[in-house]
JSON list of C-alpha atoms in Angstrom, two decimals:
[
{"chain": "A", "resi": 156, "resn": "MET", "atom": "CA", "xyz": [1.11, 30.95, -49.91]},
{"chain": "A", "resi": 157, "resn": "ARG", "atom": "CA", "xyz": [-1.80, 29.40, -48.04]},
{"chain": "A", "resi": 158, "resn": "ASP", "atom": "CA", "xyz": [-3.56, 26.33, -49.48]},
{"chain": "A", "resi": 159, "resn": "PRO", "atom": "CA", "xyz": [-7.32, 26.71, -49.96]},
{"chain": "A", "resi": 160, "resn": "GLY", "atom": "CA", "xyz": [-9.21, 25.04, -47.11]},
{"chain": "A", "resi": 161, "resn": "LEU", "atom": "CA", "xyz": [-11.44, 22.93, -49.30]},
{"chain": "A", "resi": 162, "resn": "LEU", "atom": "CA", "xyz": [-10.15, 20.71, -52.10]},
{"chain": "A", "resi": 163, "resn": "ILE", "atom": "CA", "xyz": [-12.65, 19.29, -54.58]},
{"chain": "A", "resi": 164, "resn": "LEU", "atom": "CA", "xyz": [-10.93, 16.52, -56.53]},
{"chain": "A", "resi": 165, "resn": "ALA", "atom": "CA", "xyz": [-12.90, 15.08, -59.46]},
{"chain": "A", "resi": 166, "resn": "VAL", "atom": "CA", "xyz": [-11.86, 12.16, -61.62]},
{"chain": "A", "resi": 167, "resn": "GLY", "atom": "CA", "xyz": [-13.03, 10.76, -64.92]},
{"chain": "A", "resi": 168, "resn": "ASN", "atom": "CA", "xyz": [-12.29, 10.46, -68.62]},
{"chain": "A", "resi": 169, "resn": "PRO", "atom": "CA", "xyz": [-14.16, 13.02, -70.74]},
{"chain": "A", "resi": 170, "resn": "SER", "atom": "CA", "xyz": [-13.96, 10.65, -73.75]},
{"chain": "A", "resi": 171, "resn": "ARG", "atom": "CA", "xyz": [-15.83, 7.78, -72.08]},
{"chain": "A", "resi": 172, "resn": "GLY", "atom": "CA", "xyz": [-19.50, 8.79, -71.97]},
{"chain": "A", "resi": 173, "resn": "ASP", "atom": "CA", "xyz": [-20.78, 9.27, -68.44]},
{"chain": "A", "resi": 174, "resn": "ASP", "atom": "CA", "xyz": [-17.27, 8.90, -67.01]},
{"chain": "A", "resi": 175, "resn": "ALA", "atom": "CA", "xyz": [-17.04, 12.59, -67.88]},
{"chain": "A", "resi": 176, "resn": "LEU", "atom": "CA", "xyz": [-19.33, 13.43, -64.95]},
{"chain": "A", "resi": 177, "resn": "GLY", "atom": "CA", "xyz": [-16.43, 14.28, -62.61]},
{"chain": "A", "resi": 178, "resn": "PRO", "atom": "CA", "xyz": [-14.63, 16.68, -65.00]},
{"chain": "A", "resi": 179, "resn": "LEU", "atom": "CA", "xyz": [-17.93, 18.24, -66.13]},
{"chain": "A", "resi": 180, "resn": "PHE", "atom": "CA", "xyz": [-18.93, 18.73, -62.49]},
{"chain": "A", "resi": 181, "resn": "LEU", "atom": "CA", "xyz": [-15.74, 20.73, -61.90]},
{"chain": "A", "resi": 182, "resn": "GLU", "atom": "CA", "xyz": [-16.11, 22.76, -65.10]},
{"chain": "A", "resi": 183, "resn": "ARG", "atom": "CA", "xyz": [-19.61, 23.83, -64.16]},
{"chain": "A", "resi": 184, "resn": "LEU", "atom": "CA", "xyz": [-18.70, 24.38, -60.51]},
{"chain": "A", "resi": 185, "resn": "ALA", "atom": "CA", "xyz": [-15.87, 26.70, -61.62]},
{"chain": "A", "resi": 186, "resn": "ILE", "atom": "CA", "xyz": [-18.42, 28.81, -63.51]},
{"chain": "A", "resi": 187, "resn": "LEU", "atom": "CA", "xyz": [-20.72, 28.92, -60.46]},
{"chain": "A", "resi": 188, "resn": "ARG", "atom": "CA", "xyz": [-17.76, 29.83, -58.22]},
{"chain": "A", "resi": 189, "resn": "GLU", "atom": "CA", "xyz": [-17.34, 33.05, -60.17]},
{"chain": "A", "resi": 190, "resn": "GLN", "atom": "CA", "xyz": [-20.78, 34.10, -58.89]},
{"chain": "A", "resi": 191, "resn": "HIS", "atom": "CA", "xyz": [-20.00, 33.25, -55.24]},
{"chain": "A", "resi": 192, "resn": "SER", "atom": "CA", "xyz": [-17.33, 35.29, -53.50]},
{"chain": "A", "resi": 193, "resn": "ASP", "atom": "CA", "xyz": [-17.72, 33.03, -50.45]},
{"chain": "A", "resi": 194, "resn": "TRP", "atom": "CA", "xyz": [-16.40, 30.05, -52.47]},
{"chain": "A", "resi": 195, "resn": "LYS", "atom": "CA", "xyz": [-12.91, 31.52, -52.99]},
{"chain": "A", "resi": 196, "resn": "ASP", "atom": "CA", "xyz": [-11.37, 29.21, -50.39]},
{"chain": "A", "resi": 197, "resn": "VAL", "atom": "CA", "xyz": [-12.04, 26.24, -52.71]},
{"chain": "A", "resi": 198, "resn": "GLU", "atom": "CA", "xyz": [-9.48, 24.60, -55.01]},
{"chain": "A", "resi": 199, "resn": "LEU", "atom": "CA", "xyz": [-10.77, 22.54, -57.93]},
{"chain": "A", "resi": 200, "resn": "LEU", "atom": "CA", "xyz": [-8.57, 19.72, -59.23]},
{"chain": "A", "resi": 201, "resn": "THR", "atom": "CA", "xyz": [-9.31, 17.08, -61.85]},
{"chain": "A", "resi": 202, "resn": "ASP", "atom": "CA", "xyz": [-7.53, 14.04, -63.23]},
{"chain": "A", "resi": 203, "resn": "PHE", "atom": "CA", "xyz": [-8.36, 10.86, -65.16]},
{"chain": "A", "resi": 204, "resn": "GLN", "atom": "CA", "xyz": [-7.95, 8.72, -62.04]},
{"chain": "A", "resi": 205, "resn": "LEU", "atom": "CA", "xyz": [-6.73, 8.91, -58.46]},
{"chain": "A", "resi": 206, "resn": "GLN", "atom": "CA", "xyz": [-3.10, 8.03, -57.86]},
{"chain": "A", "resi": 207, "resn": "ILE", "atom": "CA", "xyz": [-0.75, 7.87, -54.87]},
{"chain": "A", "resi": 208, "resn": "GLU", "atom": "CA", "xyz": [0.50, 11.38, -55.64]},
{"chain": "A", "resi": 209, "resn": "HIS", "atom": "CA", "xyz": [-2.93, 12.83, -54.89]},
{"chain": "A", "resi": 210, "resn": "ALA", "atom": "CA", "xyz": [-2.28, 12.18, -51.19]},
{"chain": "A", "resi": 211, "resn": "VAL", "atom": "CA", "xyz": [0.08, 15.20, -51.30]},
{"chain": "A", "resi": 212, "resn": "ASP", "atom": "CA", "xyz": [-2.77, 17.39, -52.60]},
{"chain": "A", "resi": 213, "resn": "LEU", "atom": "CA", "xyz": [-4.65, 16.69, -49.34]},
{"chain": "A", "resi": 214, "resn": "GLU", "atom": "CA", "xyz": [-1.96, 18.27, -47.15]},
{"chain": "A", "resi": 215, "resn": "ASN", "atom": "CA", "xyz": [-2.99, 21.38, -45.19]},
{"chain": "A", "resi": 216, "resn": "ARG", "atom": "CA", "xyz": [-6.66, 21.06, -46.19]},
{"chain": "A", "resi": 217, "resn": "ALA", "atom": "CA", "xyz": [-9.56, 21.55, -43.82]},
{"chain": "A", "resi": 218, "resn": "LEU", "atom": "CA", "xyz": [-11.91, 19.44, -45.94]},
{"chain": "A", "resi": 219, "resn": "VAL", "atom": "CA", "xyz": [-11.82, 17.28, -49.09]},
{"chain": "A", "resi": 220, "resn": "LEU", "atom": "CA", "xyz": [-14.56, 16.25, -51.52]},
{"chain": "A", "resi": 221, "resn": "PHE", "atom": "CA", "xyz": [-13.92, 13.50, -54.07]},
{"chain": "A", "resi": 222, "resn": "VAL", "atom": "CA", "xyz": [-16.27, 13.50, -57.08]},
{"chain": "A", "resi": 223, "resn": "ASP", "atom": "CA", "xyz": [-16.64, 10.66, -59.59]},
{"chain": "A", "resi": 224, "resn": "ALA", "atom": "CA", "xyz": [-19.15, 8.92, -61.81]},
{"chain": "A", "resi": 225, "resn": "SER", "atom": "CA", "xyz": [-20.58, 5.67, -60.52]},
{"chain": "A", "resi": 226, "resn": "VAL", "atom": "CA", "xyz": [-22.64, 2.91, -62.06]},
{"chain": "A", "resi": 227, "resn": "SER", "atom": "CA", "xyz": [-23.31, 1.32, -58.66]},
{"chain": "A", "resi": 228, "resn": "CYS", "atom": "CA", "xyz": [-24.73, 4.26, -56.70]},
{"chain": "A", "resi": 229, "resn": "PRO", "atom": "CA", "xyz": [-28.47, 5.01, -56.77]},
{"chain": "A", "resi": 230, "resn": "PRO", "atom": "CA", "xyz": [-29.57, 7.90, -59.01]},
{"chain": "A", "resi": 231, "resn": "PRO", "atom": "CA", "xyz": [-29.08, 10.80, -59.03]},
{"chain": "A", "resi": 232, "resn": "PHE", "atom": "CA", "xyz": [-26.06, 10.68, -56.66]},
{"chain": "A", "resi": 233, "resn": "GLN", "atom": "CA", "xyz": [-24.74, 9.41, -53.35]},
{"chain": "A", "resi": 234, "resn": "PHE", "atom": "CA", "xyz": [-22.93, 11.55, -50.76]},
{"chain": "A", "resi": 235, "resn": "SER", "atom": "CA", "xyz": [-20.76, 9.74, -48.21]},
{"chain": "A", "resi": 236, "resn": "ARG", "atom": "CA", "xyz": [-18.31, 10.45, -45.43]},
{"chain": "A", "resi": 237, "resn": "ILE", "atom": "CA", "xyz": [-15.23, 8.33, -46.12]},
{"chain": "A", "resi": 238, "resn": "GLN", "atom": "CA", "xyz": [-12.37, 7.09, -43.97]},
{"chain": "A", "resi": 239, "resn": "PRO", "atom": "CA", "xyz": [-8.87, 5.75, -44.80]},
{"chain": "A", "resi": 240, "resn": "VAL", "atom": "CA", "xyz": [-8.96, 2.13, -45.97]},
{"chain": "A", "resi": 241, "resn": "ARG", "atom": "CA", "xyz": [-6.24, -0.06, -47.39]},
{"chain": "A", "resi": 242, "resn": "ASP", "atom": "CA", "xyz": [-8.37, -1.66, -50.09]},
{"chain": "A", "resi": 243, "resn": "THR", "atom": "CA", "xyz": [-7.44, -3.69, -53.13]},
{"chain": "A", "resi": 244, "resn": "SER", "atom": "CA", "xyz": [-6.67, -0.53, -55.12]},
{"chain": "A", "resi": 245, "resn": "TYR", "atom": "CA", "xyz": [-3.74, 0.24, -52.79]},
{"chain": "A", "resi": 246, "resn": "THR", "atom": "CA", "xyz": [-1.20, -1.38, -55.12]},
{"chain": "A", "resi": 247, "resn": "SER", "atom": "CA", "xyz": [-2.91, -0.31, -58.36]},
{"chain": "A", "resi": 248, "resn": "HIS", "atom": "CA", "xyz": [-2.18, 2.70, -60.57]},
{"chain": "A", "resi": 249, "resn": "ALA", "atom": "CA", "xyz": [-5.78, 3.85, -59.96]},
{"chain": "A", "resi": 250, "resn": "LEU", "atom": "CA", "xyz": [-6.75, 4.29, -56.33]},
{"chain": "A", "resi": 251, "resn": "SER", "atom": "CA", "xyz": [-10.10, 4.63, -54.60]},
{"chain": "A", "resi": 252, "resn": "PRO", "atom": "CA", "xyz": [-10.68, 7.81, -52.53]},
{"chain": "A", "resi": 253, "resn": "THR", "atom": "CA", "xyz": [-10.41, 5.75, -49.32]},
{"chain": "A", "resi": 254, "resn": "ALA", "atom": "CA", "xyz": [-7.04, 4.37, -50.48]},
{"chain": "A", "resi": 255, "resn": "VAL", "atom": "CA", "xyz": [-5.77, 7.92, -51.16]},
{"chain": "A", "resi": 256, "resn": "LEU", "atom": "CA", "xyz": [-6.71, 8.78, -47.57]},
{"chain": "A", "resi": 257, "resn": "TYR", "atom": "CA", "xyz": [-4.84, 5.66, -46.42]},
{"chain": "A", "resi": 258, "resn": "VAL", "atom": "CA", "xyz": [-1.72, 6.70, -48.35]},
{"chain": "A", "resi": 259, "resn": "TYR", "atom": "CA", "xyz": [-1.96, 10.18, -46.80]},
{"chain": "A", "resi": 260, "resn": "GLN", "atom": "CA", "xyz": [-2.07, 8.57, -43.35]},
{"chain": "A", "resi": 261, "resn": "GLN", "atom": "CA", "xyz": [0.97, 6.39, -44.12]},
{"chain": "A", "resi": 262, "resn": "ILE", "atom": "CA", "xyz": [3.21, 9.15, -45.50]},
{"chain": "A", "resi": 263, "resn": "ASN", "atom": "CA", "xyz": [2.25, 11.84, -42.97]},
{"chain": "A", "resi": 264, "resn": "HIS", "atom": "CA", "xyz": [1.82, 9.64, -39.88]},
{"chain": "A", "resi": 265, "resn": "ALA", "atom": "CA", "xyz": [-1.34, 11.67, -39.19]},
{"chain": "A", "resi": 266, "resn": "SER", "atom": "CA", "xyz": [-5.04, 11.50, -39.88]},
{"chain": "A", "resi": 267, "resn": "PRO", "atom": "CA", "xyz": [-6.11, 12.89, -43.25]},
{"chain": "A", "resi": 268, "resn": "PRO", "atom": "CA", "xyz": [-8.47, 15.86, -43.40]},
{"chain": "A", "resi": 269, "resn": "PRO", "atom": "CA", "xyz": [-12.19, 15.08, -43.15]},
{"chain": "A", "resi": 270, "resn": "ALA", "atom": "CA", "xyz": [-13.22, 13.66, -46.52]},
{"chain": "A", "resi": 271, "resn": "PHE", "atom": "CA", "xyz": [-16.45, 13.01, -48.38]},
{"chain": "A", "resi": 272, "resn": "GLN", "atom": "CA", "xyz": [-17.35, 11.39, -51.68]},
{"chain": "A", "resi": 273, "resn": "LEU", "atom": "CA", "xyz": [-19.97, 12.55, -54.15]},
{"chain": "A", "resi": 274, "resn": "ALA", "atom": "CA", "xyz": [-20.72, 9.68, -56.54]},
{"chain": "A", "resi": 275, "resn": "ILE", "atom": "CA", "xyz": [-22.88, 10.76, -59.48]},
{"chain": "A", "resi": 276, "resn": "ARG", "atom": "CA", "xyz": [-24.86, 8.02, -61.20]},
{"chain": "A", "resi": 277, "resn": "GLY", "atom": "CA", "xyz": [-23.81, 7.26, -64.78]},
{"chain": "A", "resi": 278, "resn": "GLU", "atom": "CA", "xyz": [-25.23, 4.77, -67.25]},
{"chain": "A", "resi": 279, "resn": "ARG", "atom": "CA", "xyz": [-22.88, 4.50, -70.25]},
{"chain": "A", "resi": 280, "resn": "PHE", "atom": "CA", "xyz": [-19.07, 4.48, -70.15]},
{"chain": "A", "resi": 281, "resn": "GLU", "atom": "CA", "xyz": [-17.98, 3.42, -73.64]},
{"chain": "A", "resi": 282, "resn": "LEU", "atom": "CA", "xyz": [-15.16, 5.22, -75.42]},
{"chain": "A", "resi": 283, "resn": "GLY", "atom": "CA", "xyz": [-16.49, 7.95, -77.73]},
{"chain": "A", "resi": 284, "resn": "GLU", "atom": "CA", "xyz": [-19.99, 8.06, -76.27]},
{"chain": "A", "resi": 285, "resn": "ALA", "atom": "CA", "xyz": [-21.61, 11.35, -75.31]},
{"chain": "A", "resi": 286, "resn": "LEU", "atom": "CA", "xyz": [-22.99, 12.06, -71.86]},
{"chain": "A", "resi": 287, "resn": "SER", "atom": "CA", "xyz": [-26.33, 10.26, -71.43]},
{"chain": "A", "resi": 288, "resn": "VAL", "atom": "CA", "xyz": [-29.54, 12.18, -70.80]},
{"chain": "A", "resi": 289, "resn": "ALA", "atom": "CA", "xyz": [-29.90, 10.52, -67.39]},
{"chain": "A", "resi": 290, "resn": "ALA", "atom": "CA", "xyz": [-26.32, 11.45, -66.42]},
{"chain": "A", "resi": 291, "resn": "GLU", "atom": "CA", "xyz": [-26.91, 15.07, -67.47]},
{"chain": "A", "resi": 292, "resn": "ALA", "atom": "CA", "xyz": [-29.98, 15.24, -65.20]},
{"chain": "A", "resi": 293, "resn": "ASN", "atom": "CA", "xyz": [-28.01, 13.64, -62.35]},
{"chain": "A", "resi": 294, "resn": "LEU", "atom": "CA", "xyz": [-25.20, 16.16, -62.86]},
{"chain": "A", "resi": 295, "resn": "VAL", "atom": "CA", "xyz": [-27.59, 19.10, -62.55]},
{"chain": "A", "resi": 296, "resn": "LEU", "atom": "CA", "xyz": [-28.96, 17.74, -59.25]},
{"chain": "A", "resi": 297, "resn": "ALA", "atom": "CA", "xyz": [-25.44, 17.01, -57.94]},
{"chain": "A", "resi": 298, "resn": "LEU", "atom": "CA", "xyz": [-24.37, 20.59, -58.70]},
{"chain": "A", "resi": 299, "resn": "ASP", "atom": "CA", "xyz": [-27.40, 21.92, -56.86]},
{"chain": "A", "resi": 300, "resn": "PHE", "atom": "CA", "xyz": [-26.49, 19.74, -53.89]},
{"chain": "A", "resi": 301, "resn": "ALA", "atom": "CA", "xyz": [-22.86, 20.91, -54.00]},
{"chain": "A", "resi": 302, "resn": "GLY", "atom": "CA", "xyz": [-24.11, 24.50, -53.90]},
{"chain": "A", "resi": 303, "resn": "GLN", "atom": "CA", "xyz": [-25.80, 23.66, -50.60]},
{"chain": "A", "resi": 304, "resn": "LEU", "atom": "CA", "xyz": [-22.58, 22.07, -49.29]},
{"chain": "A", "resi": 305, "resn": "LEU", "atom": "CA", "xyz": [-20.47, 25.07, -50.20]},
{"chain": "A", "resi": 306, "resn": "THR", "atom": "CA", "xyz": [-22.59, 27.43, -48.13]},
{"chain": "A", "resi": 307, "resn": "ARG", "atom": "CA", "xyz": [-21.07, 25.75, -45.04]},
{"chain": "A", "resi": 308, "resn": "GLN", "atom": "CA", "xyz": [-17.60, 24.38, -45.60]},
{"chain": "A", "resi": 309, "resn": "ASP", "atom": "CA", "xyz": [-17.02, 22.28, -42.50]},
{"chain": "A", "resi": 310, "resn": "ALA", "atom": "CA", "xyz": [-17.22, 18.55, -41.82]},
{"chain": "A", "resi": 311, "resn": "LYS", "atom": "CA", "xyz": [-19.84, 18.82, -39.05]},
{"chain": "A", "resi": 312, "resn": "ALA", "atom": "CA", "xyz": [-22.21, 20.70, -41.34]},
{"chain": "A", "resi": 313, "resn": "TRP", "atom": "CA", "xyz": [-21.62, 18.25, -44.19]},
{"chain": "A", "resi": 314, "resn": "GLU", "atom": "CA", "xyz": [-22.30, 15.26, -41.95]},
{"chain": "A", "resi": 315, "resn": "GLN", "atom": "CA", "xyz": [-25.80, 16.66, -41.42]},
{"chain": "A", "resi": 316, "resn": "PHE", "atom": "CA", "xyz": [-26.46, 16.01, -45.12]},
{"chain": "A", "resi": 317, "resn": "ALA", "atom": "CA", "xyz": [-25.66, 12.33, -44.63]},
{"chain": "A", "resi": 318, "resn": "VAL", "atom": "CA", "xyz": [-27.41, 9.50, -42.86]},
{"chain": "A", "resi": 319, "resn": "LEU", "atom": "CA", "xyz": [-25.71, 6.60, -41.10]},
{"chain": "A", "resi": 320, "resn": "ASP", "atom": "CA", "xyz": [-25.43, 3.57, -43.36]},
{"chain": "A", "resi": 321, "resn": "GLY", "atom": "CA", "xyz": [-23.46, 0.51, -42.27]},
{"chain": "A", "resi": 322, "resn": "GLY", "atom": "CA", "xyz": [-20.77, 2.41, -40.44]},
{"chain": "A", "resi": 323, "resn": "SER", "atom": "CA", "xyz": [-20.35, 5.18, -42.98]},
{"chain": "A", "resi": 324, "resn": "ASN", "atom": "CA", "xyz": [-22.37, 8.31, -43.42]},
{"chain": "A", "resi": 325, "resn": "THR", "atom": "CA", "xyz": [-24.16, 8.10, -46.74]},
{"chain": "A", "resi": 326, "resn": "VAL", "atom": "CA", "xyz": [-27.03, 10.02, -48.30]},
{"chain": "A", "resi": 327, "resn": "SER", "atom": "CA", "xyz": [-28.64, 9.16, -51.61]},
{"chain": "A", "resi": 328, "resn": "ARG", "atom": "CA", "xyz": [-30.87, 11.52, -53.52]}
]
């Protein structure tokens, strides 16, 4: 069986306020996918956090999009091209997307597939909190942006959505 070309991997804890942005993004994208027959080559995967094992999920993919909530990105979201980096999360139980790419590179002795990160701005991350009004608005805009991305599922097209920022391609909306 062939792996879908595009993997969208979202992380977050649905019980921690705006940390639910990643899982909610995937839930709503799955509903939208039902209306778009041209999005069938897309696999949606969610987890609480990224771990070393997620490097295996990247195998045989043409393109990868990591989605997560962020308190440090500008609102409503930030879209970046990412590269493998051995950062401080490398030895942790929760990895950054760049560290997952690094692990992929180490276990496969090959470059990982082209990868991007969609960080959606969140405000509140306390246990038991509901999604904030600001995060809900940011989620709607991020889904609209993802719809634009999914019309052309290749790295060159996605790079056109980004601007160069300190060595990485980043676009903020």
